[in-house]
Tab-separated table of C-alpha atoms and ligand atoms in Angstrom:
chain	number	residue	atom	x	y	z
A	1	ASP	CA	-27.770	16.973	-10.558
A	2	LEU	CA	-24.025	16.272	-10.467
A	3	THR	CA	-24.287	13.613	-7.745
A	4	LEU	CA	-26.790	11.691	-9.862
A	5	LYS	CA	-24.553	11.967	-12.944
A	6	LEU	CA	-21.561	10.726	-10.967
A	7	LYS	CA	-23.595	7.827	-9.557
A	8	GLN	CA	-24.638	6.843	-13.063
A	9	TYR	CA	-21.127	7.220	-14.470
A	10	LEU	CA	-19.578	5.091	-11.711
A	11	ASP	CA	-22.571	2.717	-11.590
A	12	VAL	CA	-22.971	2.867	-7.808
A	13	PRO	CA	-26.250	2.891	-5.832
A	14	HIS	CA	-25.295	5.473	-3.183
A	15	LEU	CA	-22.733	8.239	-3.020
A	16	ILE	CA	-22.112	11.055	-0.553
A	17	PRO	CA	-19.963	13.913	-1.892
A	18	THR	CA	-17.396	14.994	0.715
A	19	THR	CA	-14.776	17.717	1.077
A	20	ASN	CA	-11.935	15.203	0.661
A	21	GLY	CA	-11.111	11.487	0.533
A	22	THR	CA	-10.264	11.272	4.233
A	23	LEU	CA	-13.677	12.212	5.609
A	24	PRO	CA	-15.536	9.133	4.278
A	25	ILE	CA	-13.112	6.845	6.145
A	26	GLN	CA	-13.609	8.834	9.334
A	27	ILE	CA	-17.392	8.824	8.972
A	28	ALA	CA	-17.467	5.065	8.416
A	29	LEU	CA	-15.209	4.381	11.416
A	30	ASN	CA	-17.334	6.739	13.503
A	31	VAL	CA	-20.508	4.888	12.495
A	32	PHE	CA	-19.374	1.309	13.074
A	33	ALA	CA	-15.845	0.838	14.454
A	34	ASN	CA	-16.843	1.434	18.119
A	35	GLU	CA	-13.361	2.611	19.146
A	36	GLY	CA	-12.091	-0.934	18.580
A	37	GLU	CA	-9.074	-2.386	16.827
A	38	VAL	CA	-8.941	-1.761	13.102
A	39	ILE	CA	-6.820	-4.025	10.941
A	40	THR	CA	-5.044	-1.946	8.331
A	41	THR	CA	-2.086	-1.647	5.987
A	42	PRO	CA	1.185	0.194	6.619
A	43	PHE	CA	1.454	1.000	2.877
A	44	SER	CA	-0.963	3.829	2.166
A	45	TYR	CA	-1.232	7.586	2.517
A	46	VAL	CA	-0.985	8.815	6.129
A	47	ALA	CA	-4.714	9.662	6.180
A	48	THR	CA	-5.633	5.967	6.373
A	49	THR	CA	-4.028	5.470	9.779
A	50	ALA	CA	-4.753	9.034	10.943
A	51	CYS	CA	-8.508	8.352	10.585
A	52	ILE	CA	-8.183	5.336	12.884
A	53	ILE	CA	-6.445	7.425	15.559
A	54	TRP	CA	-8.840	10.381	15.157
A	55	GLU	CA	-11.802	8.048	15.676
A	56	LYS	CA	-10.220	6.702	18.896
A	57	CYS	CA	-9.645	3.272	17.401
A	58	THR	CA	-6.378	1.305	17.517
A	59	PRO	CA	-4.546	0.515	14.270
A	60	VAL	CA	-3.298	-3.063	13.924
A	61	PHE	CA	-0.914	-3.330	10.985
A	62	VAL	CA	-0.814	-6.347	8.693
A	63	ASP	CA	1.988	-6.587	6.125
A	64	ILE	CA	1.416	-6.159	2.387
A	65	ASN	CA	1.655	-8.531	-0.543
A	66	PRO	CA	4.976	-7.715	-2.269
A	67	ASP	CA	3.511	-8.124	-5.778
A	68	TYR	CA	0.261	-6.172	-5.431
A	69	LEU	CA	1.248	-3.826	-2.564
A	70	THR	CA	-2.194	-4.295	-0.999
A	71	ILE	CA	-2.785	-5.869	2.434
A	72	ASP	CA	-1.727	-9.542	2.565
A	73	GLU	CA	-5.119	-11.165	3.112
A	74	THR	CA	-3.479	-14.414	4.260
A	75	LYS	CA	-2.152	-12.599	7.346
A	76	ILE	CA	-5.382	-10.856	8.387
A	77	GLU	CA	-6.954	-13.620	10.466
A	78	ALA	CA	-3.914	-13.932	12.747
A	79	ALA	CA	-4.353	-10.242	13.676
A	80	ILE	CA	-8.028	-10.526	14.709
A	81	THR	CA	-8.825	-10.285	18.443
A	82	SER	CA	-12.066	-9.894	20.418
A	83	LYS	CA	-11.609	-6.104	20.111
A	84	THR	CA	-11.373	-6.031	16.309
A	85	SER	CA	-14.266	-4.117	14.768
A	86	ALA	CA	-13.201	-3.440	11.188
A	87	ILE	CA	-10.743	-3.987	8.370
A	88	LEU	CA	-9.527	-0.851	6.575
A	89	ALA	CA	-7.566	-1.747	3.449
A	90	THR	CA	-6.221	0.362	0.577
A	91	HIS	CA	-6.520	-0.514	-3.119
A	92	VAL	CA	-2.970	0.669	-3.855
A	93	PHE	CA	-2.479	2.568	-7.153
A	94	GLY	CA	-5.766	1.091	-8.373
A	95	ASN	CA	-4.765	-2.553	-7.678
A	96	PRO	CA	-7.809	-4.070	-5.997
A	97	CYS	CA	-7.278	-5.878	-2.688
A	98	ASN	CA	-8.291	-9.535	-2.666
A	99	VAL	CA	-11.874	-8.489	-2.011
A	100	GLU	CA	-13.380	-11.992	-2.055
A	101	VAL	CA	-11.083	-13.406	0.621
A	102	ILE	CA	-11.444	-10.259	2.742
A	103	GLU	CA	-15.245	-10.484	2.487
A	104	ASN	CA	-15.189	-14.094	3.686
A	105	ILE	CA	-12.942	-13.229	6.643
A	106	ALA	CA	-15.198	-10.294	7.549
A	107	LYS	CA	-18.342	-12.444	7.413
A	108	LYS	CA	-16.760	-15.197	9.480
A	109	HIS	CA	-15.636	-12.789	12.218
A	110	ASN	CA	-18.533	-10.309	11.958
A	111	LEU	CA	-16.310	-7.373	10.954
A	112	LYS	CA	-17.013	-4.350	8.786
A	113	VAL	CA	-14.820	-3.604	5.759
A	114	ILE	CA	-13.775	-0.153	4.588
A	115	TYR	CA	-11.780	0.319	1.415
A	116	ASP	CA	-9.580	3.352	0.991
A	117	ALA	CA	-10.166	3.635	-2.750
A	118	ALA	CA	-8.584	7.082	-3.095
A	119	HIS	CA	-6.717	5.945	-6.233
A	120	CYS	CA	-9.645	4.114	-7.829
A	121	PHE	CA	-11.845	6.495	-9.794
A	122	GLY	CA	-13.339	4.404	-12.611
A	123	VAL	CA	-11.703	1.127	-11.507
A	124	THR	CA	-13.788	-2.004	-12.001
A	125	TYR	CA	-13.225	-5.532	-10.723
A	126	LYS	CA	-14.995	-8.483	-12.368
A	127	GLY	CA	-17.160	-6.025	-14.295
A	128	LYS	CA	-18.328	-4.186	-11.172
A	129	SER	CA	-17.287	-0.828	-9.782
A	130	ILE	CA	-14.590	-1.355	-7.149
A	131	PHE	CA	-16.653	1.000	-4.951
A	132	LYS	CA	-19.329	-1.719	-4.618
A	133	TYR	CA	-17.037	-3.988	-2.602
A	134	GLY	CA	-16.848	-3.797	1.197
A	135	ASP	CA	-19.286	-1.933	3.450
A	136	VAL	CA	-17.917	1.521	2.644
A	137	SER	CA	-15.410	2.804	0.084
A	138	SER	CA	-13.767	6.191	-0.060
A	139	CYS	CA	-12.437	7.981	-3.145
A	140	SER	CA	-10.396	11.178	-3.211
A	141	PHE	CA	-10.845	13.904	-5.814
A	142	HIS	CA	-7.698	15.729	-4.691
A	143	ALA	CA	-5.583	17.383	-7.393
A	144	THR	CA	-2.993	14.580	-7.163
A	145	LYS	CA	-5.502	11.832	-8.070
A	146	LEU	CA	-6.856	10.288	-11.295
A	147	PHE	CA	-9.963	12.475	-11.447
A	148	HIS	CA	-9.995	15.661	-9.446
A	149	THR	CA	-11.963	18.697	-8.375
A	150	GLY	CA	-9.034	20.461	-6.673
A	151	GLU	CA	-10.150	19.098	-3.320
A	152	GLY	CA	-13.009	16.664	-2.903
A	153	GLY	CA	-14.027	13.087	-2.433
A	154	ALA	CA	-16.921	10.702	-2.021
A	155	LEU	CA	-18.246	7.994	0.254
A	156	PHE	CA	-19.756	4.911	-1.377
A	157	THR	CA	-21.884	2.156	0.109
A	158	LYS	CA	-24.330	-0.318	-1.357
A	159	ASP	CA	-26.301	-0.585	1.912
A	160	PRO	CA	-29.184	1.944	2.091
A	161	GLU	CA	-29.301	1.823	5.898
A	162	LEU	CA	-25.581	2.475	6.188
A	163	PHE	CA	-25.893	5.253	3.609
A	164	HIS	CA	-28.520	6.906	5.797
A	165	LYS	CA	-26.372	6.574	8.935
A	166	CYS	CA	-23.265	7.958	7.217
A	167	PHE	CA	-25.178	10.818	5.592
A	168	TYR	CA	-26.602	12.046	8.903
A	169	ARG	CA	-23.449	11.435	11.009
B	1	PLP	C1	-4.953	10.975	-1.226
B	1	PLP	C2	-5.237	9.832	-0.372
B	1	PLP	C3	-6.078	9.939	0.745
B	1	PLP	C4	-6.664	11.221	1.243
B	1	PLP	O1	-7.379	11.936	0.305
B	1	PLP	P1	-7.641	13.488	0.566
B	1	PLP	O2	-8.635	13.853	-0.498
B	1	PLP	O3	-6.324	14.185	0.421
B	1	PLP	O4	-8.205	13.628	1.952
B	1	PLP	C5	-6.353	8.802	1.485
B	1	PLP	N1	-5.816	7.624	1.162
B	1	PLP	C6	-5.008	7.464	0.097
B	1	PLP	C7	-4.478	6.120	-0.210
B	1	PLP	C8	-4.666	8.566	-0.704
B	1	PLP	O5	-3.848	8.401	-1.742
């Protein structure tokens, strides 16, 4: 079973194979973003913001850290309003976002976190697959990425209930 092999290789508890790396972001937003405001980065592939629009949510852009090119976590809280439902951040070129700070912000404000991890096949952070951080992560297996299947991708989550919801969405 290829899905099982991939799960073992990446050391992740749940994985849904998808047709591309965009679909997992859309599925996650569809499951929990409730057409709210989604805090995101302006420095990513166009699919990141397109998913927010397609799922009838509103993108709220927060600037990036000039050294790491990922969302500047110190500017996230100022962008949160009563309509914010999620944070959608990109691990740019395999540089992990500041996942600890983002997790604390999300907990404090009761927000979901999606990582666009399109560039992150095989990336680990503190000895753990980068796909285990956040509520949902998305990887792309497009021909332009680190590991590819022509077209393809996968949704990752460590939460069995969320896995079930995303799988049947
Ligand atoms: C490639 C890419 C995507 C989209 O992946 P597809 O498999 O082409 O749908 C999304 N986000 C980022 C950052 C990407 O580089």
